[in-house]
XYZ file of N, CA, C and O in Angstrom:
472
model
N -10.955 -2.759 -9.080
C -10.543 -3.694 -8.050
C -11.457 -3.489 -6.837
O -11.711 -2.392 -6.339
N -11.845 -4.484 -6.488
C -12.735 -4.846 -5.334
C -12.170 -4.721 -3.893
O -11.106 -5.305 -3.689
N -12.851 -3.907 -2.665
C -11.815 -4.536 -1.346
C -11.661 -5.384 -1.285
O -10.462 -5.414 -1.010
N -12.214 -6.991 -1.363
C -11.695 -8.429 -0.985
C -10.611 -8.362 -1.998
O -9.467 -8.580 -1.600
N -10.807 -8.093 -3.244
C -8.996 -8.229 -4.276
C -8.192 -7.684 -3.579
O -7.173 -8.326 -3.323
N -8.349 -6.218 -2.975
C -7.212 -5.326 -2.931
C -6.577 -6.094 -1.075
O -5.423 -6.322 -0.712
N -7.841 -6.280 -0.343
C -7.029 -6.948 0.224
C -6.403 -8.481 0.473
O -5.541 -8.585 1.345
N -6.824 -9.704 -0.290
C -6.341 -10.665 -0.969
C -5.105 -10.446 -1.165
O -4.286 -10.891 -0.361
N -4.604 -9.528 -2.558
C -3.506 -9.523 -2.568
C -2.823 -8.504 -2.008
O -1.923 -8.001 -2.681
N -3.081 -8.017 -0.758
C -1.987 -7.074 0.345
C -1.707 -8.044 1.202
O -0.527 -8.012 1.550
N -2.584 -9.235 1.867
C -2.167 -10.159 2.278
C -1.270 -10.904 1.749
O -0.384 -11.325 2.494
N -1.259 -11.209 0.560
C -0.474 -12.285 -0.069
C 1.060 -12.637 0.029
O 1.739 -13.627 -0.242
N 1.325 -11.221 0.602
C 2.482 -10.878 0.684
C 3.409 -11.446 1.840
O 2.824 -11.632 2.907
N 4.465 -11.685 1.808
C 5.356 -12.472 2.448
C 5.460 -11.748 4.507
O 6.617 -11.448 4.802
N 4.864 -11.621 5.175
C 5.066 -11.190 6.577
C 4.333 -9.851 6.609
O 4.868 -8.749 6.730
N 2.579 -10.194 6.440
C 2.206 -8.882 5.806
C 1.132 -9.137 7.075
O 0.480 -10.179 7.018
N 0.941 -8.339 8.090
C -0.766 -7.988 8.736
C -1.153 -6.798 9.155
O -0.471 -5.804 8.904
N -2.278 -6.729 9.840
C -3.029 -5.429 9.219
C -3.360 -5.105 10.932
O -2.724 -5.609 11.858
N -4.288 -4.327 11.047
C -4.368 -3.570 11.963
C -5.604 -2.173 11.567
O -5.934 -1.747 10.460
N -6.099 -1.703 13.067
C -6.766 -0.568 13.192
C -6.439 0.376 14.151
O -7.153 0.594 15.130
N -5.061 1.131 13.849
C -4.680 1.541 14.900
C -5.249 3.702 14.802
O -4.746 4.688 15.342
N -6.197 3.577 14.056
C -6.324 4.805 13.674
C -8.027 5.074 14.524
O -8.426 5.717 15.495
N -8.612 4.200 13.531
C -10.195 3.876 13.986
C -10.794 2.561 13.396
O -10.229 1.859 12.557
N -12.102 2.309 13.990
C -12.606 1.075 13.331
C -12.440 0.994 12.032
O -12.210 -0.070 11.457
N -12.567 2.372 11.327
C -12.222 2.142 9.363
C -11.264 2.262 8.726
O -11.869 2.657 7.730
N -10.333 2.266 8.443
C -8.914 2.621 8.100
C -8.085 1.126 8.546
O -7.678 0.919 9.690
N -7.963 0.335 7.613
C -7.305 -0.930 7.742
C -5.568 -0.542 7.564
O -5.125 0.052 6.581
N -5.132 -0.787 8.167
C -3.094 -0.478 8.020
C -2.230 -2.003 7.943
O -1.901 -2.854 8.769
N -2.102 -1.850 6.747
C -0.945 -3.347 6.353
C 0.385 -2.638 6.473
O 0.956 -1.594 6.156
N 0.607 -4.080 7.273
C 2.165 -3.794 7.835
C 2.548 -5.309 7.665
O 2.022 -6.422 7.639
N 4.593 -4.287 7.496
C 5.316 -5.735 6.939
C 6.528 -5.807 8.267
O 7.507 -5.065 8.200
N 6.442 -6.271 8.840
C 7.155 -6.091 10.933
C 5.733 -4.984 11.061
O 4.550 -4.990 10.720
N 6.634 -4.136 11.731
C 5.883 -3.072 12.142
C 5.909 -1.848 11.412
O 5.659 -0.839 12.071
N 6.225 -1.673 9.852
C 6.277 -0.443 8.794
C 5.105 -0.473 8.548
O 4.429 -1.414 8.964
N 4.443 0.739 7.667
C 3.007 0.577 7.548
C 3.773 0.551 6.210
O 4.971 0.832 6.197
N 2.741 0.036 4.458
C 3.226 0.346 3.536
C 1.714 0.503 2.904
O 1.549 0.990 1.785
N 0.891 0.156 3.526
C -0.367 0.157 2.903
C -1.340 0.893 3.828
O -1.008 0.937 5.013
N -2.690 1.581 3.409
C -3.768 1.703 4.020
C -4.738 2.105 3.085
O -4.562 2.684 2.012
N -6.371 1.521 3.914
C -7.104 1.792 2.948
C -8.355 1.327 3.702
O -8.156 0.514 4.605
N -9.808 1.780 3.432
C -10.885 1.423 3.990
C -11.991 1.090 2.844
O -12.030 1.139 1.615
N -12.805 0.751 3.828
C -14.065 0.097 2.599
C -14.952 0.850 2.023
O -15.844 0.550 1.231
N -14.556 2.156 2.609
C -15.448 3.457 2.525
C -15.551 4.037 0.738
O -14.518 4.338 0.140
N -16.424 4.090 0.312
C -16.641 4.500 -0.650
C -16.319 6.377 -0.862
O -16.751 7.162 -0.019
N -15.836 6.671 -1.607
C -14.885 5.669 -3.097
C -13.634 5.231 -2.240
O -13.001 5.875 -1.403
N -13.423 3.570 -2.833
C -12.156 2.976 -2.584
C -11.132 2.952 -2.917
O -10.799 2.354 -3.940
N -10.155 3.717 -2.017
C -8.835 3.794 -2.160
C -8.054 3.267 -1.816
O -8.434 2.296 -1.162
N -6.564 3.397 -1.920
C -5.386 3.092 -1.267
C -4.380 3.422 -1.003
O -3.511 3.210 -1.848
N -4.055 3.979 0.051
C -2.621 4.668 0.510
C -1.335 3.954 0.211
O -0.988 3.196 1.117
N -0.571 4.003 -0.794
C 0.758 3.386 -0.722
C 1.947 4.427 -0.762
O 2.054 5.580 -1.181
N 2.990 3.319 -0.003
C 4.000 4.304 -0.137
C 5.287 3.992 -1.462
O 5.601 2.984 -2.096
N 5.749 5.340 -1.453
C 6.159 5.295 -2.817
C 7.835 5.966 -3.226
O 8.304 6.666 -2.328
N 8.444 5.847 -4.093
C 9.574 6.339 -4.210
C 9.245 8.070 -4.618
O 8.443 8.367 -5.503
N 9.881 8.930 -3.947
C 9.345 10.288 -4.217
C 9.292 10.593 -5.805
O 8.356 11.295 -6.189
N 10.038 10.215 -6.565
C 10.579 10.899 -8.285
C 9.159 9.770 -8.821
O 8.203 10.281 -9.405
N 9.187 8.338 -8.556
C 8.440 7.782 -9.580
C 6.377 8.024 -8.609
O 5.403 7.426 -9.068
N 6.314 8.621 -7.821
C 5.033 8.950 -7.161
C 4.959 10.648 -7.937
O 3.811 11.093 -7.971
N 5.787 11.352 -8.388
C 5.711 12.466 -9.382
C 5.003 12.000 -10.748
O 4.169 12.506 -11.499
N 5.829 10.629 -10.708
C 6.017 10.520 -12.249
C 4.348 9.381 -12.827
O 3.909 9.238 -13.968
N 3.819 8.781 -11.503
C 2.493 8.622 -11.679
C 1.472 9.599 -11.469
O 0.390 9.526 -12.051
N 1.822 10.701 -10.498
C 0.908 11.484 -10.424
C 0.331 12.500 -11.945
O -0.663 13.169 -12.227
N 1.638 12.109 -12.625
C 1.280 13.126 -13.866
C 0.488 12.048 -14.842
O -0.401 12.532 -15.542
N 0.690 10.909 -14.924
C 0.377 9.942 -15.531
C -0.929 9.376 -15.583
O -1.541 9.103 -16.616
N -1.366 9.198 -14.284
C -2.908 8.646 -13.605
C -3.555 10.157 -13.200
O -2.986 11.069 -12.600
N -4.796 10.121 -13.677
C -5.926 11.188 -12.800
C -6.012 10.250 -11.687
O -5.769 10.828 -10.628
N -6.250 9.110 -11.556
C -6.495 8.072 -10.010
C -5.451 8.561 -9.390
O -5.765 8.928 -8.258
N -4.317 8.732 -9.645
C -3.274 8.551 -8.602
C -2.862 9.915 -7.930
O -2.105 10.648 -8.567
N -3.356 10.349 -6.554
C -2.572 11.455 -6.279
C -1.937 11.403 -5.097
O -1.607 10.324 -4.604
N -1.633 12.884 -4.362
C -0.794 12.847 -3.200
C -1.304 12.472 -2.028
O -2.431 12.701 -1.588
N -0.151 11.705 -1.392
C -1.233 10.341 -0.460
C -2.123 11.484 0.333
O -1.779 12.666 0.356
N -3.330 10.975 0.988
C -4.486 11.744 1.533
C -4.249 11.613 3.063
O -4.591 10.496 3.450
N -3.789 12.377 4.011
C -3.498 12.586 5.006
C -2.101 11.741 5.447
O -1.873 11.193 6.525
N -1.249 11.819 4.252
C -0.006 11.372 4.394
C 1.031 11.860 4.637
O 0.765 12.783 5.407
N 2.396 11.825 4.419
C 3.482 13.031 3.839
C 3.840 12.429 2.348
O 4.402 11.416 1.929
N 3.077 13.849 1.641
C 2.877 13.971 0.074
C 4.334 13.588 -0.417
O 4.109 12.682 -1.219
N 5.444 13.744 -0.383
C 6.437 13.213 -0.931
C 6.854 11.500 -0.915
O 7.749 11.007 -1.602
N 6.022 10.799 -0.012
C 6.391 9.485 -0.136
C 5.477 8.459 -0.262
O 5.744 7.257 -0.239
N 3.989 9.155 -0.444
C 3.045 8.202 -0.289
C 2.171 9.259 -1.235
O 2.171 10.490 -1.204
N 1.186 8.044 -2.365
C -0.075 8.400 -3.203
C -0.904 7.457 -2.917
O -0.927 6.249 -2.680
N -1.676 8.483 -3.022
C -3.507 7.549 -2.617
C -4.079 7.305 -4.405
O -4.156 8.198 -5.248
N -4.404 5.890 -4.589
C -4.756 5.364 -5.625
C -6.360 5.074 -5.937
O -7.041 4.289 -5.276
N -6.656 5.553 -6.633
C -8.445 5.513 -6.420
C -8.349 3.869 -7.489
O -7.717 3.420 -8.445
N -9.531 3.432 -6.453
C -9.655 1.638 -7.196
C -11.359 1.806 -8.138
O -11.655 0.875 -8.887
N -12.089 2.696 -8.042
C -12.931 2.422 -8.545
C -13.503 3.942 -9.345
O -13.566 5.083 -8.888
N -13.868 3.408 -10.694
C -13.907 4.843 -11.635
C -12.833 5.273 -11.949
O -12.869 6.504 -11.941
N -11.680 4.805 -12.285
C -10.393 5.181 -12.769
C -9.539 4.986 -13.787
O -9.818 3.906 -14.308
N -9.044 5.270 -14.080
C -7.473 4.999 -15.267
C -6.717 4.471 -14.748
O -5.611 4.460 -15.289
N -6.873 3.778 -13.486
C -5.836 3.086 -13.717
C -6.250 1.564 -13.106
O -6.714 1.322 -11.992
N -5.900 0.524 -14.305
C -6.197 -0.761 -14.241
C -5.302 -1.602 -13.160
O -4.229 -1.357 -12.610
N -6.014 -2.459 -13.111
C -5.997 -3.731 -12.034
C -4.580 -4.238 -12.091
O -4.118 -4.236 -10.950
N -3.702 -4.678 -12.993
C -2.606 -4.585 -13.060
C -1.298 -3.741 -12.578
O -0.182 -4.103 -12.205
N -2.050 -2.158 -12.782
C -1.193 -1.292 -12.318
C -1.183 -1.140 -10.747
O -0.170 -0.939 -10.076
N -2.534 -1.275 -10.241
C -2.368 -0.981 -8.830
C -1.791 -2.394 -8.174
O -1.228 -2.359 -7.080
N -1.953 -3.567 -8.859
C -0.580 -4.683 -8.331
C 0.675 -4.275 -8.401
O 1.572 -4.701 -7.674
N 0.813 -3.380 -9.332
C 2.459 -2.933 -9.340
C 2.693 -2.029 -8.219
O 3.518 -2.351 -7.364
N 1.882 -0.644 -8.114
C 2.194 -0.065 -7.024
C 1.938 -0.838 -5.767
O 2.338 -0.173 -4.811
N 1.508 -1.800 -5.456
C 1.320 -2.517 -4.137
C 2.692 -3.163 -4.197
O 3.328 -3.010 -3.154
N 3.233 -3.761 -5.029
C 4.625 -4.442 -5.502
C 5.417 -3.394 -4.527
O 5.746 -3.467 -3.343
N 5.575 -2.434 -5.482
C 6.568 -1.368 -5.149
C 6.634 -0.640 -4.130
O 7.719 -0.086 -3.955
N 5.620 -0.405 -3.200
C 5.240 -0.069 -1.358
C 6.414 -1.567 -0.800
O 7.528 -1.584 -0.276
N 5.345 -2.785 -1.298
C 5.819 -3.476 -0.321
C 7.266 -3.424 -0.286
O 7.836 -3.265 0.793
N 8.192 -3.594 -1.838
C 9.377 -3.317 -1.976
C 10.311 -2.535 -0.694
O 11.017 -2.815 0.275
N 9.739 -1.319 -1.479
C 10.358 -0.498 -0.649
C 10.351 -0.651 0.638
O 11.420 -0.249 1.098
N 9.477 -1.140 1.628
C 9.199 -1.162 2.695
C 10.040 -2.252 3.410
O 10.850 -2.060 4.317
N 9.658 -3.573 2.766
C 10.896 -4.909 2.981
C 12.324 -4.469 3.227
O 12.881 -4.775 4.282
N 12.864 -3.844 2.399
C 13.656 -3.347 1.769
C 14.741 -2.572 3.018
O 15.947 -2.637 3.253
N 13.718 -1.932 3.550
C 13.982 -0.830 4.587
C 13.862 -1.240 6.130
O 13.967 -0.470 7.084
N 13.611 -2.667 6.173
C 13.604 -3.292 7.245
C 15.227 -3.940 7.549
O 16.142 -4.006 6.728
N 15.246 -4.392 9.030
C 16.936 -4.752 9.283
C 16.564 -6.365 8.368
O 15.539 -6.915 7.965
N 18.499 -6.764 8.346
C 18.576 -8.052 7.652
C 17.902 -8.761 8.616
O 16.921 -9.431 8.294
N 18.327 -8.706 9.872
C 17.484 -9.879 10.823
C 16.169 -10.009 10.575
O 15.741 -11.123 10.271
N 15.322 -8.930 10.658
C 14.006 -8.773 10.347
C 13.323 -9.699 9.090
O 12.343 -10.439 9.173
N 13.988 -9.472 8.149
C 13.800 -9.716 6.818
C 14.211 -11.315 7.144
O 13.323 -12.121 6.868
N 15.213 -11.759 7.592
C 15.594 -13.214 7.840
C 14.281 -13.868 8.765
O 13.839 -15.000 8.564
N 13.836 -13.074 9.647
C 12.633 -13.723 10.399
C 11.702 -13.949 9.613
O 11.355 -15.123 9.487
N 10.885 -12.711 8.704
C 9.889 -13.059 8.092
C 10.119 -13.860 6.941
O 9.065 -14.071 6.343
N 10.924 -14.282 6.516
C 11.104 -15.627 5.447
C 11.349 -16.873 6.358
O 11.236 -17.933 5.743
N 11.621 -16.975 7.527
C 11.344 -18.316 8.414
C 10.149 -18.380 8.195
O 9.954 -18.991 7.144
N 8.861 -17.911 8.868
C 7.632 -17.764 9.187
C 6.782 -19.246 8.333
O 5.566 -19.406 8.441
């Protein structure tokens, strides 16, 4: 997966924008104001998502790409390598699925009622 794919479809997402609140490189997708994504163009290309603690175990044993997020807190977030990896284009749509999930998820009802006006 390419950065324009990976971020294509992080945009795609229903009340999703991004930000550089770290440095010029390090792009941060946010759904309100949660982060659920990050990732830069920097070679090798990755992606920070966040994750349910038991099933971010249960990919880490699964994927050599997938490990404990990289300057994250390791129990809720894995960093996904997009290029040279095991794990296909499909799968890292799912873990982007499942960040955003969780993240929506964890926002108030009002919140969630705003960003489906939009």
């Amino acid at each position: 997966m390419t950065f324009k794919q990976l971020d294509a479809y992080l945009r795609s997402k229903l009340g999703v924008s991004y930000d550089y609140p770290f440095d010029e490189h390090v792009r941060v997708y946010r759904i309100g104001e949660k982060i659920f994504a990050l990732t830069s163009e920097s070679y090798p290309l990755r992606v920070n998502l966040k994750c349910d603690p038991i099933y971010a175990l249960e990919l880490r044993s699964i994927y050599e790409g997938v490990s404990a997020g990289y300057h994250m807190n390791k129990k809720h977030w894995n960093t996904v390598m997009l290029e040279e990896t095991d794990v296909d284009k499909e799968s890292i749509k799912e873990f982007i699925d499942h960040s955003y999930d969780l993240v929506y998820q964890s926002l108030t009802k009002k919140k969630r009622e705003e960003l489906r006006r939009q």
